[in-house]
mmCIF file of C-alpha atoms and ligand atoms in Angstrom:
data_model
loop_
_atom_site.group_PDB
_atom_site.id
_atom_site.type_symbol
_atom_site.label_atom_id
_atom_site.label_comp_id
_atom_site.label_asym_id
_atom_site.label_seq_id
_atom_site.Cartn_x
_atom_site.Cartn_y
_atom_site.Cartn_z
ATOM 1 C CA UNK A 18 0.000 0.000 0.000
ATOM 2 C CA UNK A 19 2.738 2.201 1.140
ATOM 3 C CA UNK A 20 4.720 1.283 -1.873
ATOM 4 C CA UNK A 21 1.841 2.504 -4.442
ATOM 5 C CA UNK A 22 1.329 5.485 -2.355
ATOM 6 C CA UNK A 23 5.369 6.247 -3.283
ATOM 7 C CA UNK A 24 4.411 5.130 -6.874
ATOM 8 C CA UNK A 25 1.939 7.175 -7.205
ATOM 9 C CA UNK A 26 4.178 10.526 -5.876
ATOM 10 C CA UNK A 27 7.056 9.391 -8.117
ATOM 11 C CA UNK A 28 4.320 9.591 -10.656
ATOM 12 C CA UNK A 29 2.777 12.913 -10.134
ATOM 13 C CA UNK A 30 6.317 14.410 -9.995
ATOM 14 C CA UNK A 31 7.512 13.031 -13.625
ATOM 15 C CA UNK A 32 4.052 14.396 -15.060
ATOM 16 C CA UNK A 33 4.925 17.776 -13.353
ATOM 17 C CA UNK A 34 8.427 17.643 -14.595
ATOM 18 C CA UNK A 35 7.248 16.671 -18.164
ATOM 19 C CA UNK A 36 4.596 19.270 -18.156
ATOM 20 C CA UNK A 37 7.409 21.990 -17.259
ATOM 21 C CA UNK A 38 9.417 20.545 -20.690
ATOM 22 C CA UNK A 39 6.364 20.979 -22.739
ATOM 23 C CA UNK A 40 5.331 23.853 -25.197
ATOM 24 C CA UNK A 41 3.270 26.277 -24.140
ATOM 25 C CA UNK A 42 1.617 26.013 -27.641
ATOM 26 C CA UNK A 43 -2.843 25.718 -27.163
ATOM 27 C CA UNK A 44 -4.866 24.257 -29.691
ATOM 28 C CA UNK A 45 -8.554 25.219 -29.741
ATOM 29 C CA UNK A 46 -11.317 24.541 -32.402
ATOM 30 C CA UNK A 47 -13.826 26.943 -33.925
ATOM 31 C CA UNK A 48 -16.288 26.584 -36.008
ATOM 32 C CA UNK A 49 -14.508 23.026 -37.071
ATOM 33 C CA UNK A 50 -11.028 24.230 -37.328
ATOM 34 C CA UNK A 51 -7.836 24.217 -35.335
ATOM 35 C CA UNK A 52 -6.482 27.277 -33.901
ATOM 36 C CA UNK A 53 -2.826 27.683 -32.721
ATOM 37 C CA UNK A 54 -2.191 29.831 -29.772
ATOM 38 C CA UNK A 55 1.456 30.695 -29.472
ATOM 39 C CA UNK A 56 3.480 32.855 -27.041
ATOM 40 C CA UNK A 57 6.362 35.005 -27.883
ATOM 41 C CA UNK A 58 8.791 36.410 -25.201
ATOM 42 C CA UNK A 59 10.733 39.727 -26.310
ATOM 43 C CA UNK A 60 13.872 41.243 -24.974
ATOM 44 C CA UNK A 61 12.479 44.282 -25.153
ATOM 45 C CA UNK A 62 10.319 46.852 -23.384
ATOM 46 C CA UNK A 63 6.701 47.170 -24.191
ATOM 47 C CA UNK A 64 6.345 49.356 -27.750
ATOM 48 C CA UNK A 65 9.978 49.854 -27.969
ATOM 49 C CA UNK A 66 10.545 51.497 -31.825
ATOM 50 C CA UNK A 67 12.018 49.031 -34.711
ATOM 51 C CA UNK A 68 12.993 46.225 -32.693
ATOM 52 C CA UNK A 69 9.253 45.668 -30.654
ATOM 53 C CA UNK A 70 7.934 46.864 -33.893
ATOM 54 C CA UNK A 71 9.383 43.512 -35.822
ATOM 55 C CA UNK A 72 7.847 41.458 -33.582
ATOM 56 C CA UNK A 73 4.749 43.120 -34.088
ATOM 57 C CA UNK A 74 4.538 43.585 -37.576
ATOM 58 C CA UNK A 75 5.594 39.400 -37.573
ATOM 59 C CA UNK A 76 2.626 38.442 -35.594
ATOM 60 C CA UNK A 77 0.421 40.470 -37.858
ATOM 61 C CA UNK A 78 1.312 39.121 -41.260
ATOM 62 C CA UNK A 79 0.976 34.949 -39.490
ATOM 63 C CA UNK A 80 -2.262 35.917 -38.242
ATOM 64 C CA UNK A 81 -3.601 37.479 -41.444
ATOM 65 C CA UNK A 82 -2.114 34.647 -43.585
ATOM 66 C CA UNK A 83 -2.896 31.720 -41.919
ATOM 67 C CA UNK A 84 -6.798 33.293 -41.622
ATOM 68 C CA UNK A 85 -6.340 33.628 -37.733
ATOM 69 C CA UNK A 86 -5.013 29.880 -37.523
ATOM 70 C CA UNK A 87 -2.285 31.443 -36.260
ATOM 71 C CA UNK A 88 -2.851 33.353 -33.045
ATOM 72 C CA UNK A 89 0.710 34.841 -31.461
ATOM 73 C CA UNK A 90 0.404 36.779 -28.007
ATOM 74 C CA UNK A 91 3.609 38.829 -27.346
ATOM 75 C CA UNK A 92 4.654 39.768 -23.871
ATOM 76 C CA UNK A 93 8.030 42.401 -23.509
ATOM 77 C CA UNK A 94 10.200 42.229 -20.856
ATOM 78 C CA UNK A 95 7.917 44.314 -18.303
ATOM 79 C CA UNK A 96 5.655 40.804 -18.567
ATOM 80 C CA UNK A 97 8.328 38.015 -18.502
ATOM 81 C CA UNK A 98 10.702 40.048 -16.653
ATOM 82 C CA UNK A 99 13.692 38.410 -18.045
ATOM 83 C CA UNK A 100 15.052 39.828 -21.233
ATOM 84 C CA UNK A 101 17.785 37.768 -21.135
ATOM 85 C CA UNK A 102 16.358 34.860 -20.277
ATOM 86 C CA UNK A 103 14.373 34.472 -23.564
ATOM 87 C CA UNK A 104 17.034 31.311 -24.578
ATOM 88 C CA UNK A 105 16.598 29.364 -21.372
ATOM 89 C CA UNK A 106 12.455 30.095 -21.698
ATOM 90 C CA UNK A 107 12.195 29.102 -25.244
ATOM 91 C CA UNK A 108 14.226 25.961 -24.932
ATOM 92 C CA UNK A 109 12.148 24.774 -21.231
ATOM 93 C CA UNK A 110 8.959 25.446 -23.377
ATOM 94 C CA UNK A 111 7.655 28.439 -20.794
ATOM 95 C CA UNK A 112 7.470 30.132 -24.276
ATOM 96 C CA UNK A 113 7.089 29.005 -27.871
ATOM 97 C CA UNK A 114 8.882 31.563 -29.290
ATOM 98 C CA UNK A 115 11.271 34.467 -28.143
ATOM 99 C CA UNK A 116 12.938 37.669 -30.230
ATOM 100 C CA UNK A 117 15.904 38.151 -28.844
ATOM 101 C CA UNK A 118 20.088 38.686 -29.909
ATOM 102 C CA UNK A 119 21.507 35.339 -30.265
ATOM 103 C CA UNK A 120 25.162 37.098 -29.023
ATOM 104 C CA UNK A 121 23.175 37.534 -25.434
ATOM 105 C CA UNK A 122 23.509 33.944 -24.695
ATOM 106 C CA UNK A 123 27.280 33.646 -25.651
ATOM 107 C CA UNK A 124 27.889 32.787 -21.843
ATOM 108 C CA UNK A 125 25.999 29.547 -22.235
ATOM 109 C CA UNK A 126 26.895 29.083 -25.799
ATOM 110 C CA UNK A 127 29.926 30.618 -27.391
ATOM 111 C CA UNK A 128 28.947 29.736 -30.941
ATOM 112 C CA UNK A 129 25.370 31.641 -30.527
ATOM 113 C CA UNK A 130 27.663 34.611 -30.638
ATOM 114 C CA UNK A 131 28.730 34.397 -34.702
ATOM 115 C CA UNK A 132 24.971 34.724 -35.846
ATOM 116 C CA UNK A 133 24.412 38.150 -34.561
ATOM 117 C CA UNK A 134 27.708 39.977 -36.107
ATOM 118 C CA UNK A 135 31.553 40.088 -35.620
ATOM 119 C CA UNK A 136 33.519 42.875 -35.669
ATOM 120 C CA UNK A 137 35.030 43.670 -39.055
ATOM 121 C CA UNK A 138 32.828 41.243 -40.276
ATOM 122 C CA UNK A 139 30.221 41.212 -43.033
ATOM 123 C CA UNK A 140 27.881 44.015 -43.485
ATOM 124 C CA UNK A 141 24.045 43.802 -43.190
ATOM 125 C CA UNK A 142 23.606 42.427 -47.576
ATOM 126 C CA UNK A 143 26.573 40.384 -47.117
ATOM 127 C CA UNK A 144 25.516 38.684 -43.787
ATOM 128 C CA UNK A 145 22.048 37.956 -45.599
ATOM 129 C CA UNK A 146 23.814 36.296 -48.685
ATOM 130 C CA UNK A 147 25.194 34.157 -46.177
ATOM 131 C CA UNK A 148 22.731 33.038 -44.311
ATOM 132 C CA UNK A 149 20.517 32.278 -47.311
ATOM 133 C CA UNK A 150 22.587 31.642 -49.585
ATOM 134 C CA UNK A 151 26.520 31.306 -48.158
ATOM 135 C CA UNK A 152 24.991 28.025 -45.797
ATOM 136 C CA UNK A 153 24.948 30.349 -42.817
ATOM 137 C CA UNK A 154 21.122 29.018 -41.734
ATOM 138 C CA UNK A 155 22.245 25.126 -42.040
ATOM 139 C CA UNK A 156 25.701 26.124 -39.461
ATOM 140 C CA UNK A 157 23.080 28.321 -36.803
ATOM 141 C CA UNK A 158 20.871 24.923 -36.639
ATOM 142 C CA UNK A 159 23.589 23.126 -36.257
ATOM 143 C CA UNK A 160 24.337 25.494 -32.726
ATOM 144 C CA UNK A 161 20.562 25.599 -32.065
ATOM 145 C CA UNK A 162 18.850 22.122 -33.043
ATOM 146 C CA UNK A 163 21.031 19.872 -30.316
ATOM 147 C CA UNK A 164 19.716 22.236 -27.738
ATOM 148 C CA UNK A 165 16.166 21.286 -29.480
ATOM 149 C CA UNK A 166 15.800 25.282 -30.308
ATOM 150 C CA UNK A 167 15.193 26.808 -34.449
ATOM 151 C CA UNK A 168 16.808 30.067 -34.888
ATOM 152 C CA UNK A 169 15.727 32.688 -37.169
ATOM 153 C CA UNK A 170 17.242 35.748 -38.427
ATOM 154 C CA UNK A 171 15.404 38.404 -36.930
ATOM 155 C CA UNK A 172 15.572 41.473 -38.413
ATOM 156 C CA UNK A 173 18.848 43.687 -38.635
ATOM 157 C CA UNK A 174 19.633 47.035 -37.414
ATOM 158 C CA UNK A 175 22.504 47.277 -40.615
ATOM 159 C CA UNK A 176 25.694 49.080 -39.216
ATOM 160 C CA UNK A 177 25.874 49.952 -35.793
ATOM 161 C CA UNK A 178 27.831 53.016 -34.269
ATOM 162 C CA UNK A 179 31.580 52.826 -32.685
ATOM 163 C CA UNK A 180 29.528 55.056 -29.811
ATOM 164 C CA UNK A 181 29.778 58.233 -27.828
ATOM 165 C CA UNK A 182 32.578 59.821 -26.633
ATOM 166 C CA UNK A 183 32.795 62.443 -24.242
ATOM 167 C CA UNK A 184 36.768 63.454 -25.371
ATOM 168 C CA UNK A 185 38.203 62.822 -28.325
ATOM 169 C CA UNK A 186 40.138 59.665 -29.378
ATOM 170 C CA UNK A 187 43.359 60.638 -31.293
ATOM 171 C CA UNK A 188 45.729 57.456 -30.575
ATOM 172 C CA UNK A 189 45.426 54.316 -28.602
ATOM 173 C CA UNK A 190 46.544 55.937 -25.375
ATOM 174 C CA UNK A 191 43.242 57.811 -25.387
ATOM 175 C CA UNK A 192 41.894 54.834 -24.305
ATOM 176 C CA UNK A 193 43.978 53.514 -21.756
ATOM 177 C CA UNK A 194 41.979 52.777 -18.802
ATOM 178 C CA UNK A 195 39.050 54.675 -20.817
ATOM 179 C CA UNK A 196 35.831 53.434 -18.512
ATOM 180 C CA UNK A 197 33.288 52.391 -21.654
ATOM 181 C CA UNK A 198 30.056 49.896 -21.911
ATOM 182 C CA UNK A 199 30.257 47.892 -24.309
ATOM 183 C CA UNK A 200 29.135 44.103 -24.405
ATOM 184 C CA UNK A 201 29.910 41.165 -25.504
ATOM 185 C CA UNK A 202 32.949 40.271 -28.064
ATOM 186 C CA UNK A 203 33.038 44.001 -29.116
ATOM 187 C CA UNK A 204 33.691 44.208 -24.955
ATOM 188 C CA UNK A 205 36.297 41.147 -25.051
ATOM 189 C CA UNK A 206 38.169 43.378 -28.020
ATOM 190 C CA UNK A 207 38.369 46.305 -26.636
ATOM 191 C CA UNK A 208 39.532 45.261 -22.716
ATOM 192 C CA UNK A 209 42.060 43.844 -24.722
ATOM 193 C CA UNK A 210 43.436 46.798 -26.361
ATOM 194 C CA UNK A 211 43.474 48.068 -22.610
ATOM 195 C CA UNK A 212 39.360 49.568 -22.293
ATOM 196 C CA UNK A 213 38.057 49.827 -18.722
ATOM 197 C CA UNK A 214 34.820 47.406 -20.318
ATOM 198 C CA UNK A 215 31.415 47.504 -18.093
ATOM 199 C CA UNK A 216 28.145 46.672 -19.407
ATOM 200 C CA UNK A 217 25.410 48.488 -18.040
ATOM 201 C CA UNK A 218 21.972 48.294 -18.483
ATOM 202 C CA UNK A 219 20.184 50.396 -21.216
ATOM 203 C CA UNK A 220 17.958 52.009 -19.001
ATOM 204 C CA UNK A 221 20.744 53.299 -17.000
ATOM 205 C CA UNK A 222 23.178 54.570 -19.430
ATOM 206 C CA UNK A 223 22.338 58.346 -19.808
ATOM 207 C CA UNK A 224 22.977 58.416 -16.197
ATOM 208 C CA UNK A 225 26.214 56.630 -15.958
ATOM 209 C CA UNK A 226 27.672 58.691 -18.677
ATOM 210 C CA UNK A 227 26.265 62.035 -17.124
ATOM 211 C CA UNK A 228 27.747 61.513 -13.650
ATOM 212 C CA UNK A 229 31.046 59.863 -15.370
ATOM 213 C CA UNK A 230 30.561 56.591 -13.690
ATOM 214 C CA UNK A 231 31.912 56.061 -17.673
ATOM 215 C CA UNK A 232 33.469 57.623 -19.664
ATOM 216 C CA UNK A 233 31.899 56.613 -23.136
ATOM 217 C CA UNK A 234 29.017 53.746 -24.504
ATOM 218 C CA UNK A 235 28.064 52.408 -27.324
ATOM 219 C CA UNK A 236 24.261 51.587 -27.923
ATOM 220 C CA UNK A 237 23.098 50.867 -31.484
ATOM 221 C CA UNK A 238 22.971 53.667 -33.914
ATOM 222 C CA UNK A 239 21.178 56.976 -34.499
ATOM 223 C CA UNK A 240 17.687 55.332 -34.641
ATOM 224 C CA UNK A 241 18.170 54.302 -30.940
ATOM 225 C CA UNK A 242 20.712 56.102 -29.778
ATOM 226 C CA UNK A 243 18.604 59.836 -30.288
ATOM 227 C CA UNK A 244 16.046 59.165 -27.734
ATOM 228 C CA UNK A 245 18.449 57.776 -24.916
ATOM 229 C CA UNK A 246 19.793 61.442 -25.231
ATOM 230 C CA UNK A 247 23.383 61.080 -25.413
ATOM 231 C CA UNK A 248 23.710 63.561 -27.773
ATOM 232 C CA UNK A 249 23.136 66.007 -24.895
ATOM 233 C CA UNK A 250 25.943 65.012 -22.660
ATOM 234 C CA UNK A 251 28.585 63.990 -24.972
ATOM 235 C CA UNK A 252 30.215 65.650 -28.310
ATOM 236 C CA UNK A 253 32.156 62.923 -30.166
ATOM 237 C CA UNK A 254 30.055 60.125 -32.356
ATOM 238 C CA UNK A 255 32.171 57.251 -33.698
ATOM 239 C CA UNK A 256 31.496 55.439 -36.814
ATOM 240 C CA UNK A 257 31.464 51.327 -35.576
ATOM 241 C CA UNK A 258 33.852 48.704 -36.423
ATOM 242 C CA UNK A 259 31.803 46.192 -33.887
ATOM 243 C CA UNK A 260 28.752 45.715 -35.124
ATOM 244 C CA UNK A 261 28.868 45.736 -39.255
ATOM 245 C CA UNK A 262 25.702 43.939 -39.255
ATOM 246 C CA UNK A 263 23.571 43.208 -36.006
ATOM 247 C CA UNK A 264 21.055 40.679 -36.763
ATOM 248 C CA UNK A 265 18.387 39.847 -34.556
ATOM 249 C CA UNK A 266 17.013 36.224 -34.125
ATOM 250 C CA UNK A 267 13.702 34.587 -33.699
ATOM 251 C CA UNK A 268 14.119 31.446 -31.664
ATOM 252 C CA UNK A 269 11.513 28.709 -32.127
ATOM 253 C CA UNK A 270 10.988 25.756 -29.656
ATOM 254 C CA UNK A 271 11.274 22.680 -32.081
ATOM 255 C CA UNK A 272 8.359 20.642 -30.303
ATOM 256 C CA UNK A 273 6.257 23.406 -30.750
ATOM 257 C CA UNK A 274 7.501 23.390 -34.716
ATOM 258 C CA UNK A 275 6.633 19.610 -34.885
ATOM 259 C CA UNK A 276 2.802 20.018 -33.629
ATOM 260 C CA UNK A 277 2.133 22.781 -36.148
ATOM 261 C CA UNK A 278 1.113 21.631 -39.728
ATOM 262 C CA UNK A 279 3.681 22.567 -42.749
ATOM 263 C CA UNK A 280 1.249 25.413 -44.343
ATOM 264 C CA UNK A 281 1.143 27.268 -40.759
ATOM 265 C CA UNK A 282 5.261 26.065 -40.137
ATOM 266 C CA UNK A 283 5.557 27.742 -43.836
ATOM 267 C CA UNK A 284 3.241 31.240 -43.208
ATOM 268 C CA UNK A 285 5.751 31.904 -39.752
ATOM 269 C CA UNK A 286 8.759 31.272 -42.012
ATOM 270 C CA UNK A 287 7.383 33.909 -44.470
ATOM 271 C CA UNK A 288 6.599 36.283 -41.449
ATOM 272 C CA UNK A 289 9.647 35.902 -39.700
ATOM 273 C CA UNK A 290 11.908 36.037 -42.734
ATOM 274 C CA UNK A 291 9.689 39.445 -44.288
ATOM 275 C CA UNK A 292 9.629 40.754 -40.380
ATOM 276 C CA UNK A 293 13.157 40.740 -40.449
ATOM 277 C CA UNK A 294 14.451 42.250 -43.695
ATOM 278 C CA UNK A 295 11.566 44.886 -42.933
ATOM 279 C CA UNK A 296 13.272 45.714 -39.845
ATOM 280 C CA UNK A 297 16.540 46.085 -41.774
ATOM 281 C CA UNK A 298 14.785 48.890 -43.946
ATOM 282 C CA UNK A 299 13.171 50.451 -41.240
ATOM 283 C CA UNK A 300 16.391 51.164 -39.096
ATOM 284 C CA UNK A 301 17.645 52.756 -42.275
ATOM 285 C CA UNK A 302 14.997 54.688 -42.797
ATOM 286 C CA UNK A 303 14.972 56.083 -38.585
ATOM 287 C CA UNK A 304 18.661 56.275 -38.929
ATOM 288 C CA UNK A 305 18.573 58.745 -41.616
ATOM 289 C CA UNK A 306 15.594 60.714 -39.892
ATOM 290 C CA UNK A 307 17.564 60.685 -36.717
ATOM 291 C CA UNK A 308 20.622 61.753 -37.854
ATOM 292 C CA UNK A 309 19.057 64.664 -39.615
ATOM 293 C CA UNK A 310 17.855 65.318 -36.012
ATOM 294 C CA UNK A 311 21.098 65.435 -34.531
ATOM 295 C CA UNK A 312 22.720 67.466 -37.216
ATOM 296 C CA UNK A 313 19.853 70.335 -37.073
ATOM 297 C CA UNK A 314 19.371 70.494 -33.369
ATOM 298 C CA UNK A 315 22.891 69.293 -31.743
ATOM 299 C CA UNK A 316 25.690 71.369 -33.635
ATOM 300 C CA UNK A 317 27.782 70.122 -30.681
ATOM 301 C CA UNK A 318 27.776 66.690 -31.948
ATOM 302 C CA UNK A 319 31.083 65.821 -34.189
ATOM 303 C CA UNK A 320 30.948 62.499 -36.573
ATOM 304 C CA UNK A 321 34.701 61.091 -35.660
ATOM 305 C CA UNK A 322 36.082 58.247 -37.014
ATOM 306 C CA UNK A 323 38.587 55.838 -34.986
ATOM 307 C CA UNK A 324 42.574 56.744 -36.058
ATOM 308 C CA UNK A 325 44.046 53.916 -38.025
ATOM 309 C CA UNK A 326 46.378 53.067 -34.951
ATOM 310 C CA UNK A 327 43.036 52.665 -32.888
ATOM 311 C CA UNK A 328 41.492 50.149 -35.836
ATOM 312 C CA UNK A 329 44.455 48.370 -36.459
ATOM 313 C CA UNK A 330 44.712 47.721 -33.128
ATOM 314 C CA UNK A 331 41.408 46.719 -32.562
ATOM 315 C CA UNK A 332 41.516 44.368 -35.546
ATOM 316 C CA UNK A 333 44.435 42.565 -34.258
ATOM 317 C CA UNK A 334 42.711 41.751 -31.176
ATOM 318 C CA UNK A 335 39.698 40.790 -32.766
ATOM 319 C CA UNK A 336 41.851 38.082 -35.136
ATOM 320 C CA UNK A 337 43.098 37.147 -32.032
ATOM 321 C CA UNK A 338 40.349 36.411 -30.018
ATOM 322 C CA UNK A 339 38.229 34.373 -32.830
ATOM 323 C CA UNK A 340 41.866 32.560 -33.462
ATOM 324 C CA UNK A 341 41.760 31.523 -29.302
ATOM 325 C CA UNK A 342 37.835 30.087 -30.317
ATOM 326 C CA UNK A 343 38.556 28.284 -33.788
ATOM 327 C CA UNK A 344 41.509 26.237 -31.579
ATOM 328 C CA UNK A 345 39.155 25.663 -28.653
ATOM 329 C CA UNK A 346 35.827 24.152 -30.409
ATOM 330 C CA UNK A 347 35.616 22.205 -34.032
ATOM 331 C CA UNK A 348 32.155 23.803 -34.795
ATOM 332 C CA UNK A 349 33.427 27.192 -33.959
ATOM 333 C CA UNK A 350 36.332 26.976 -36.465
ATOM 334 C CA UNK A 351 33.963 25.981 -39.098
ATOM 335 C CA UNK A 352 31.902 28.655 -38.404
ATOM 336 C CA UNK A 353 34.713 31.517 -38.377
ATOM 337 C CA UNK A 354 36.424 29.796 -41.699
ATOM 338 C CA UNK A 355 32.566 29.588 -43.465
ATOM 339 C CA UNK A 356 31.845 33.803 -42.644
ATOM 340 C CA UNK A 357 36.282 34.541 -43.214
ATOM 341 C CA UNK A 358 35.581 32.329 -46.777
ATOM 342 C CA UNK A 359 32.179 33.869 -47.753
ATOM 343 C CA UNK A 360 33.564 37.734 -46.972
ATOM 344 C CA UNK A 361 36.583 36.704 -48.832
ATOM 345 C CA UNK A 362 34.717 36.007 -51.657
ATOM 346 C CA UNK A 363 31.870 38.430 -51.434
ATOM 347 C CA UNK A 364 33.661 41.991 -50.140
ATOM 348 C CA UNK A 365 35.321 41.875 -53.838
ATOM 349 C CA UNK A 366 31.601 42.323 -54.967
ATOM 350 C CA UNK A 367 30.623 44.719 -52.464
ATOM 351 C CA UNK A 368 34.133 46.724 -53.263
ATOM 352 C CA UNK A 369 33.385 47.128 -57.398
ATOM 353 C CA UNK A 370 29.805 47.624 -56.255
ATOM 354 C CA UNK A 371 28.150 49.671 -53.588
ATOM 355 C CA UNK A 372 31.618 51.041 -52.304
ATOM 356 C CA UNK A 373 32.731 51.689 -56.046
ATOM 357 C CA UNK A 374 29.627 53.782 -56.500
ATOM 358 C CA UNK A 375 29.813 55.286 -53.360
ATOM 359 C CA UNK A 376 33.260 56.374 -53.346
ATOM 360 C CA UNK A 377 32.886 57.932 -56.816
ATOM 361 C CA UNK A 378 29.632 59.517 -56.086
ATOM 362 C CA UNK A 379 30.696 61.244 -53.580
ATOM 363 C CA UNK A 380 33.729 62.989 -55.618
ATOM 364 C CA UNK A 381 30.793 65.050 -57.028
ATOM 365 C CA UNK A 382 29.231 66.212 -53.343
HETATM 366 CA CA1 CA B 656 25.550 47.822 -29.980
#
């Protein structure tokens, strides 16, 4: 008796423990026909511009498509109260789906890192060719489907700022012991070329560089960067080297994939492929408009570029650091010598092309 009563308990705990693995995915019916209820966790705030907006404008084109078969509720981070804890909610099934920066989880899983950007890497067309074409998607499930996750691209912000100084930076001394936020392998770089690195959180970075708690930041780029209001406290805006192409990523738990019937598993592959390159053209677009911005209303504001000492510098470490990875992890290595051989190959395009034009265009301004 006693030994069916401890049955019983071990019983009730696997079910619990099986329930916590499961999607969070409902099915109802209506009217005869299935409807799929899926959550999405963001790292962002509620209604936060471009980024909050892709998720948005993703959930709108499933539902329309799939004739409301498709049903997505989003909650931001004021909800699920862990931005950065979209990975480990996606992949326990607490959510279906999260929108998120793959780089974030580069703590638990140092290959998540190459699928966001690297410095001096591939710009925003370049990354794209890649991924679609360059067999960038079939390496990123290769990271993601062991940890039974499907990773998206997820809309890219295209060329990030270096970020804002509050001096100038004329040689590499200038930043000896310089106190500046900046995350993740962008942060690794530049504590190597001897950066006092922090990372702060966004909401408290106006503040830290007003009171000098640091001394400079970088955020994202114009877009972004206009309504934290750094333009009012420091002068010097540096074009990036860190972020060439910052690509968001929609994460997908695969169980939740495997209930869903191909035509809806096709409609949120449209959605989250057409979010994405939307939010690529709308962070153009908000860059240009905020920049304008910044030009009419903050003369102070001076467009700087890094010295050559600074970039060559930074470059070195950078070559350094993803030659410490490719020796430490297989899959790693093949993912640095797919994105070295596939910018190898496709900068000589980009050079003849958008550069050539560019450069010569600009003879005439
Ligand atoms: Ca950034």
């Amino acid at each position: 008796m006693k030994c069916r009563h401890y049955l019983g308990a071990a019983l009730a705990l696997l079910l619990s423990l099986i329930s916590l693995t499961v999607s969070a995915m409902n099915v109802s019916t209506e009217n005869g026909q299935k409807i799929y209820h899926l959550s999405l966790a963001e790292t962002w705030g509620p209604n936060y511009p471009i980024l909050g907006d892709t998720t948005k404008s993703m959930k709108a084109m499933a539902e329309k498509m799939s004739n409301g078969r498709l049903q997505i509720r989003i909650d931001s981070s004021n909800k699920h109260k862990a931005p950065f804890g979209i990975f480990d909610m996606v992949k326990a099934g607490q959510y279906d789906i999260g929108h998120t920066a793959s780089y974030y989880y580069k703590g638990k899983i140092p290959n998540a890192m190459f699928f966001t950007t690297v410095p001096f890497g591939m710009i925003a067309p370049e990354q794209y060719a890649w991924f679609y074409y360059g067999g960038g998607m079939e390496l990123m499930q290769k990271v993601y489907k062991p940890l039974g996750l499907l990773s998206f691209p997820g809309g890219n912000t295209g060329n990030q700022m270096g970020g804002w100084f509050r001096k100038p930076i004329n040689s590499l001394e200038d930043l000896q012991g310089l106190k500046m936020r900046t995350p993740g392998f962008a942060g690794e770089v530049m504590s190597r070329i001897g950066v006092a690195v922090t990372n702060i959180p966004p909401g408290e970075l106006y503040t830290a560089l007003e009171r000098g708690t640091i001394d400079a930041l970088e955020w994202v780029g114009p877009a972004l960067d206009l309504r934290m209001g750094f333009q009012q406290i420091a002068d010097y805006y540096y074009t990036g080297w860190q972020e060439p192409a910052a690509e968001l990523q929609f994460l997908i738990n695969q169980d939740v994939w495997n209930k869903l019937p191909g035509d809806l598993q096709e409609i949120l592959r449209v959605a989250m492929r057409t979010a994405a390159y939307d939010m690529y053209a709308q962070s153009m677009d908000m860059s240009g408009e905020a920049l304008d911005t910044i030009h009419e209303k903050y003369p102070n504001v001076k467009i700087k570029t890094f010295p050559p000492e600074v970039i060559n510098a930074l470059r070195k470490a950078t070559k350094e650091k993803l030659a410490e990875m490719a020796a430490s992890d297989p899959l790693s290595k093949e993912i640095i010598d797919s994105q070295h051989e596939y910018l190898r190959k496709i900068r000589k395009w980009t050079d003849i092309s958008d550069k050539a034009y560019l450069e010569s265009v600009s003879v005439e301004n």
